[in-house]
GROMACS .gro file of C-alpha atoms in nm:
model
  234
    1UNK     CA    1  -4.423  -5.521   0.205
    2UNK     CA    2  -4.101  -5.490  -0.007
    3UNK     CA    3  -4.230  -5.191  -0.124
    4UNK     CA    4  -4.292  -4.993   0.234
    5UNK     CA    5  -3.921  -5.170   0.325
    6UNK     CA    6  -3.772  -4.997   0.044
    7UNK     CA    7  -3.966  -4.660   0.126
    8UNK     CA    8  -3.794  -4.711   0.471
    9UNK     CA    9  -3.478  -4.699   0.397
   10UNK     CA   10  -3.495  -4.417   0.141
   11UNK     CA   11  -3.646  -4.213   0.430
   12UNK     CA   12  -3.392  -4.317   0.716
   13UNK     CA   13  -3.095  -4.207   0.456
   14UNK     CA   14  -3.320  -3.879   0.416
   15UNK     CA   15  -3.296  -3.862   0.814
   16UNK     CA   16  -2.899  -3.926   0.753
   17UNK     CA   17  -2.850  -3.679   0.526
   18UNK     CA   18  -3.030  -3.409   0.710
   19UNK     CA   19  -2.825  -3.519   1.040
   20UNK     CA   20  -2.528  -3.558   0.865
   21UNK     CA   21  -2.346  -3.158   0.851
   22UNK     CA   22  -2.235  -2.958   0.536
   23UNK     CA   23  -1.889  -2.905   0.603
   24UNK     CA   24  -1.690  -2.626   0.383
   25UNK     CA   25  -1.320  -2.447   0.396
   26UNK     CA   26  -1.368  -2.077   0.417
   27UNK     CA   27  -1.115  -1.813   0.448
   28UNK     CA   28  -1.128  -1.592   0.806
   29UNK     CA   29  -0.950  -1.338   0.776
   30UNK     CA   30  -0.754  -1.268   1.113
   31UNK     CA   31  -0.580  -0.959   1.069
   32UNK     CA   32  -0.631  -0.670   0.822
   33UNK     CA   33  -0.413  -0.313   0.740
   34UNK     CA   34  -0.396  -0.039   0.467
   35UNK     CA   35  -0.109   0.141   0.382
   36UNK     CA   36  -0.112   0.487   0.183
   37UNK     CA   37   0.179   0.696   0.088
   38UNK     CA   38   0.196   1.025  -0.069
   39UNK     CA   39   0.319   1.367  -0.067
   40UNK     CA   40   0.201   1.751  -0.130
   41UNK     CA   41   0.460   2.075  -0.245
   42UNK     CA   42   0.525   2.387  -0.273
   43UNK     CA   43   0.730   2.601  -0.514
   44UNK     CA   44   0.884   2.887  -0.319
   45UNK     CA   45   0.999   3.211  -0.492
   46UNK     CA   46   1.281   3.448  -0.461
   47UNK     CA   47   1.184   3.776  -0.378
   48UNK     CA   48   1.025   3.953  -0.733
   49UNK     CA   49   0.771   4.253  -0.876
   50UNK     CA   50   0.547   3.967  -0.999
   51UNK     CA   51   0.378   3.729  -0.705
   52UNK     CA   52   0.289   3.874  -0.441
   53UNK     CA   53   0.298   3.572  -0.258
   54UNK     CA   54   0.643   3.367  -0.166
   55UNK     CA   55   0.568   3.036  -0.298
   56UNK     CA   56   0.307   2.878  -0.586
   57UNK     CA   57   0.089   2.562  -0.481
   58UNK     CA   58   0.057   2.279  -0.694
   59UNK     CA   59  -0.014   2.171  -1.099
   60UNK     CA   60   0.101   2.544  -1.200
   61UNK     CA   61   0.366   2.646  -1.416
   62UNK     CA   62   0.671   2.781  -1.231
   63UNK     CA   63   0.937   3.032  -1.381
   64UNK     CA   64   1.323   2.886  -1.296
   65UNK     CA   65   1.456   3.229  -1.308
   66UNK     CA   66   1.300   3.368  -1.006
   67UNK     CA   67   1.301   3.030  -0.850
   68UNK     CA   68   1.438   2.955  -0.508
   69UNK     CA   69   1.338   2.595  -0.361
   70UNK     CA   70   1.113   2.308  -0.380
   71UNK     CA   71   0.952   2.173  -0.033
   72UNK     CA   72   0.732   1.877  -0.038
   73UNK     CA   73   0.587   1.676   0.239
   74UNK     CA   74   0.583   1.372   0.229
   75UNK     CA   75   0.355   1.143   0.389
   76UNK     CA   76   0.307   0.727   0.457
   77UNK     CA   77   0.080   0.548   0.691
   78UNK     CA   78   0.050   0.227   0.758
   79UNK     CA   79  -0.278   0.087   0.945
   80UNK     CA   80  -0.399  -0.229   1.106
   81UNK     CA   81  -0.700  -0.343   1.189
   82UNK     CA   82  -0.886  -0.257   1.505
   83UNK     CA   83  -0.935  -0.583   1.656
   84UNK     CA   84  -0.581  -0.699   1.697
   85UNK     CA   85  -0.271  -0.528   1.843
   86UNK     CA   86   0.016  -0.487   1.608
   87UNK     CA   87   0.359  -0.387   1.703
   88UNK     CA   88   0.475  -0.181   1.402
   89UNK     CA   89   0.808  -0.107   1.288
   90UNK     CA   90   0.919   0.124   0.993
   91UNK     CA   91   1.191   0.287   0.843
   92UNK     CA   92   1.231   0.519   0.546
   93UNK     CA   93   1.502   0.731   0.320
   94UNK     CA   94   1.432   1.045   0.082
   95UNK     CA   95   1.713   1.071  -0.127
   96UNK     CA   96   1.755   1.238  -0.502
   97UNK     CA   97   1.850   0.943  -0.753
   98UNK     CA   98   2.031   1.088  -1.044
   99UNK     CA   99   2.024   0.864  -1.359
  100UNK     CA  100   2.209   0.869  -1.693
  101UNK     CA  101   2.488   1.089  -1.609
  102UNK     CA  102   2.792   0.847  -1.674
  103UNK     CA  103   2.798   0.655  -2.037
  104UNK     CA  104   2.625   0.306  -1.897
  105UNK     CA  105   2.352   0.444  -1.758
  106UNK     CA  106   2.421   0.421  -1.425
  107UNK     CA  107   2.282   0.618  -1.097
  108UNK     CA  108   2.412   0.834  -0.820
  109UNK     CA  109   2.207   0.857  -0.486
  110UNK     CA  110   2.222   1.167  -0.257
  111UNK     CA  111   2.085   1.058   0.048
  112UNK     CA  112   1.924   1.371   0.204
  113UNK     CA  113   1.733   1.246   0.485
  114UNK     CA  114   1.676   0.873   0.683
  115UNK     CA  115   1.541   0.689   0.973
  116UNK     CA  116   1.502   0.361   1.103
  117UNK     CA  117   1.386   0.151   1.394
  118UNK     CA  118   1.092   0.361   1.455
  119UNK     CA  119   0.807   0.177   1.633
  120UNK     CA  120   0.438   0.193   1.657
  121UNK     CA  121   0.116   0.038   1.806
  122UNK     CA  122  -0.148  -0.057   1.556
  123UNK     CA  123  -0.105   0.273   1.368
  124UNK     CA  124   0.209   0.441   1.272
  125UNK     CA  125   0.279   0.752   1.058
  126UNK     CA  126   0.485   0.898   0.888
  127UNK     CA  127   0.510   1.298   0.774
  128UNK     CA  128   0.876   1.464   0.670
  129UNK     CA  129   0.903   1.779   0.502
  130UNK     CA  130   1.226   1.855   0.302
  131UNK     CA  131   1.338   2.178   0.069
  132UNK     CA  132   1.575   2.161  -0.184
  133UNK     CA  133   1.728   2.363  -0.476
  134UNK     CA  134   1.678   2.108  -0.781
  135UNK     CA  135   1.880   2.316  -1.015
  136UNK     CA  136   2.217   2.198  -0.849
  137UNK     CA  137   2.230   1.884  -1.029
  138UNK     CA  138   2.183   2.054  -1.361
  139UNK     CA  139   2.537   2.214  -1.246
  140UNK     CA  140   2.667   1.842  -1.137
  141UNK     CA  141   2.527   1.690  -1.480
  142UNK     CA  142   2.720   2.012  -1.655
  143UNK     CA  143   3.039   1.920  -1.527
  144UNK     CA  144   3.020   1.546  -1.597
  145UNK     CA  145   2.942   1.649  -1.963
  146UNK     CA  146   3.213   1.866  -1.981
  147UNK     CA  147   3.473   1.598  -1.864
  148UNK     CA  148   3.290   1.262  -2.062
  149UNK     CA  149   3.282   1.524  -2.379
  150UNK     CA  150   2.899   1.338  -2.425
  151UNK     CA  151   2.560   1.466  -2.388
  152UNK     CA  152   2.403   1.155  -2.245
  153UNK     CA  153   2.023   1.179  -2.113
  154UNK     CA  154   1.950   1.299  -1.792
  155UNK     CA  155   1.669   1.275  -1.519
  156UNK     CA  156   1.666   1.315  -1.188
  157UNK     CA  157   1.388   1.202  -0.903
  158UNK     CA  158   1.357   1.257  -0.602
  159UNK     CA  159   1.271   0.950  -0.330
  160UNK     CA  160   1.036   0.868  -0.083
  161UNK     CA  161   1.065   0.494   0.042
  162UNK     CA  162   1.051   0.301   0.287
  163UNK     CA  163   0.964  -0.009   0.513
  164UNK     CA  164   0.653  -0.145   0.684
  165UNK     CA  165   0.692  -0.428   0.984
  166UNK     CA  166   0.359  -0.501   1.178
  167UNK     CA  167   0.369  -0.867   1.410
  168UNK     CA  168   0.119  -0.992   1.558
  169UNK     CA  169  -0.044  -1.287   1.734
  170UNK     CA  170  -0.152  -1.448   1.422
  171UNK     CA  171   0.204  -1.361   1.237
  172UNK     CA  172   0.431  -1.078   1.087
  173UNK     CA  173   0.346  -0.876   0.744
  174UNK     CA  174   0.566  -0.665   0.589
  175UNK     CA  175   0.529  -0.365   0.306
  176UNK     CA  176   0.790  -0.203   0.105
  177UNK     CA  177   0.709   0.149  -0.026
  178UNK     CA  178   0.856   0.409  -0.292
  179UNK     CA  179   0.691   0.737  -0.439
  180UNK     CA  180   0.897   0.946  -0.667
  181UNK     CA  181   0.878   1.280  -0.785
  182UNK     CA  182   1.031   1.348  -1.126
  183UNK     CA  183   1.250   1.653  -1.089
  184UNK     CA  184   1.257   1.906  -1.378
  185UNK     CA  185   1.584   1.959  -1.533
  186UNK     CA  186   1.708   2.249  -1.778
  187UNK     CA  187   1.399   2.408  -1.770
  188UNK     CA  188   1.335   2.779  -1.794
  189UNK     CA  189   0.959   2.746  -1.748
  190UNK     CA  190   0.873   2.385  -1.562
  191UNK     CA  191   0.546   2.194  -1.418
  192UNK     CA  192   0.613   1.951  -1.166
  193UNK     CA  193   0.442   1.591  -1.224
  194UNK     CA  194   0.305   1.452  -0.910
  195UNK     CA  195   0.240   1.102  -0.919
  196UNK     CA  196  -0.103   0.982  -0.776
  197UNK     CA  197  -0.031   0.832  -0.382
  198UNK     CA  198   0.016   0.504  -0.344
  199UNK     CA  199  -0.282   0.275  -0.209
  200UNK     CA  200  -0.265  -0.093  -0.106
  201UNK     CA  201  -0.413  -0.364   0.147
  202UNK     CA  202  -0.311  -0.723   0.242
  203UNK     CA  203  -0.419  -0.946   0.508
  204UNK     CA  204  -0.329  -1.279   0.732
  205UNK     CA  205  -0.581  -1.514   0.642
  206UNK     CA  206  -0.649  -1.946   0.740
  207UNK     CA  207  -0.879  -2.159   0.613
  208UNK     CA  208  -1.157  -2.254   0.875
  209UNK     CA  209  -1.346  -2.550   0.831
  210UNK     CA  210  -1.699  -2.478   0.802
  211UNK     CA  211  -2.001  -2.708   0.970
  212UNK     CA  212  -2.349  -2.646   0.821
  213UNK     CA  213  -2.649  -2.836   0.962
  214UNK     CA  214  -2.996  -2.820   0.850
  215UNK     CA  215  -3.339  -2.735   0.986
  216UNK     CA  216  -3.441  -3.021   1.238
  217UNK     CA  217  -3.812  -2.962   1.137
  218UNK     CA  218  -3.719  -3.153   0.760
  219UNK     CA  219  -3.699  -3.464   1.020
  220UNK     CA  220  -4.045  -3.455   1.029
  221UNK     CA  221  -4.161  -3.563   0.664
  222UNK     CA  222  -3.912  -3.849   0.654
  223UNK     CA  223  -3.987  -3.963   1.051
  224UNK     CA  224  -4.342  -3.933   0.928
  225UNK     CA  225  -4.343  -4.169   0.642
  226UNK     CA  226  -4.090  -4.445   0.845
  227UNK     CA  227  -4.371  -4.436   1.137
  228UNK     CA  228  -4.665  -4.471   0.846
  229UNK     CA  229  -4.468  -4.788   0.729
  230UNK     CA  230  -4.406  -4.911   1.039
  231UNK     CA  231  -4.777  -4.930   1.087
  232UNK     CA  232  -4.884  -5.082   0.749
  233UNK     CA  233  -4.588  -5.363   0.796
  234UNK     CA  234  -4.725  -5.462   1.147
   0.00000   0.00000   0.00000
């Protein structure tokens, strides 16, 4: 009799347990977005006997003597996920950073082109185009040598970067970007190193608690056995 009480309670726990729910955190994630940022160029000529055509496309080699500007598009987008609204705000700058031209190493901005406050729904984008003749700064870094009487390294890049805003119901999330085109200085013959574009996600995510329950046709071995000792005890 002790023995069919014990097997009792060892089946109504097993009836407890399978009752009783699983419960687990998991992270839901409740809004989603990708951002990308890039650019593309062109090398456009001065009028020559050589190329027929007016400008050379990218990864070439380009020859400074018949060379008249550099245009580049650049390009950033910034995307949320379908399922939730997003008000998006952005801002950017494209400027040309000049670096090493005074004795300590520090740099001179020329801000060539900038907006802000611009606003989106769920998906906003981004595309400026700009031209500009590089080799002036090899003139600017000329004169500075001439008047520190130093020949100090030299580099100049130019700037895409910007500013990334999207709030929603479920809270804000911001991105900072910056893509940067080395500029080729003192260069008769000169390639132009585009970096690979940019690529990154992020996400508002909570914790959710988690209730797992199992299948109500386990009940059956344990009920089974409680109702066979029920019998043998009476």
């Amino acid at each position: 009799m002790c023995a069919a009480i014990i097997v009792i309670c060892l089946s109504a726990f097993a009836v407890f347990k399978i009752l009783s729910p699983e419960i687990k955190e998991e992270q839901v994630t409740l809004y989603s977005y990708s951002m990308t940022v890039g650019g593309d160029y062109k090398v456009y000529l001065k009028a020559n006997e050589i190329y027929n055509e007016m400008y050379m496309g990218e990864k070439m080699i380009y020859p400074k003597s018949i060379f008249d500007k550099l245009s580049v598009n650049f390009s950033a987008k910034f995307s949320g996920s379908s399922g939730t609204v997003s008000d998006i705000k952005a801002d950017y700058s494209i400027e040309v950073l000049v670096r090493g031209f005074q004795m300590k190493g520090e740099e001179k901005r020329i801000l060539l082109l900038s907006q802000s406050d611009m606003k989106y729904r769920n998906i906003a984008t981004i595309s400026k185009e700009i031209s500009l003749d590089f080799t002036q700064y090899e003139s600017y870094i000329n004169n500075v040598k001439s008047i520190i009487s130093a020949d100090p390294n030299s580099e100049a890049l130019l700037m895409f970067s910007g500013n990334f805003k999207a709030e929603t119901e479920f809270g804000e999330k911001e991105e900072q970007f910056t893509y940067a085109i080395a500029l080729p200085l003192f260069e008769s013959l000169f390639t132009i190193d585009k970096p690979a574009a940019v690529e990154k996600t992020g996400s508002i995510t909570e914790m959710e608690v988690i209730k797992t329950y199992a299948e109500k046709i386990l009940l059956i071995i344990p009920g089974s056995v409680i109702f066979i000792m029920l019998l043998l005890i009476v």
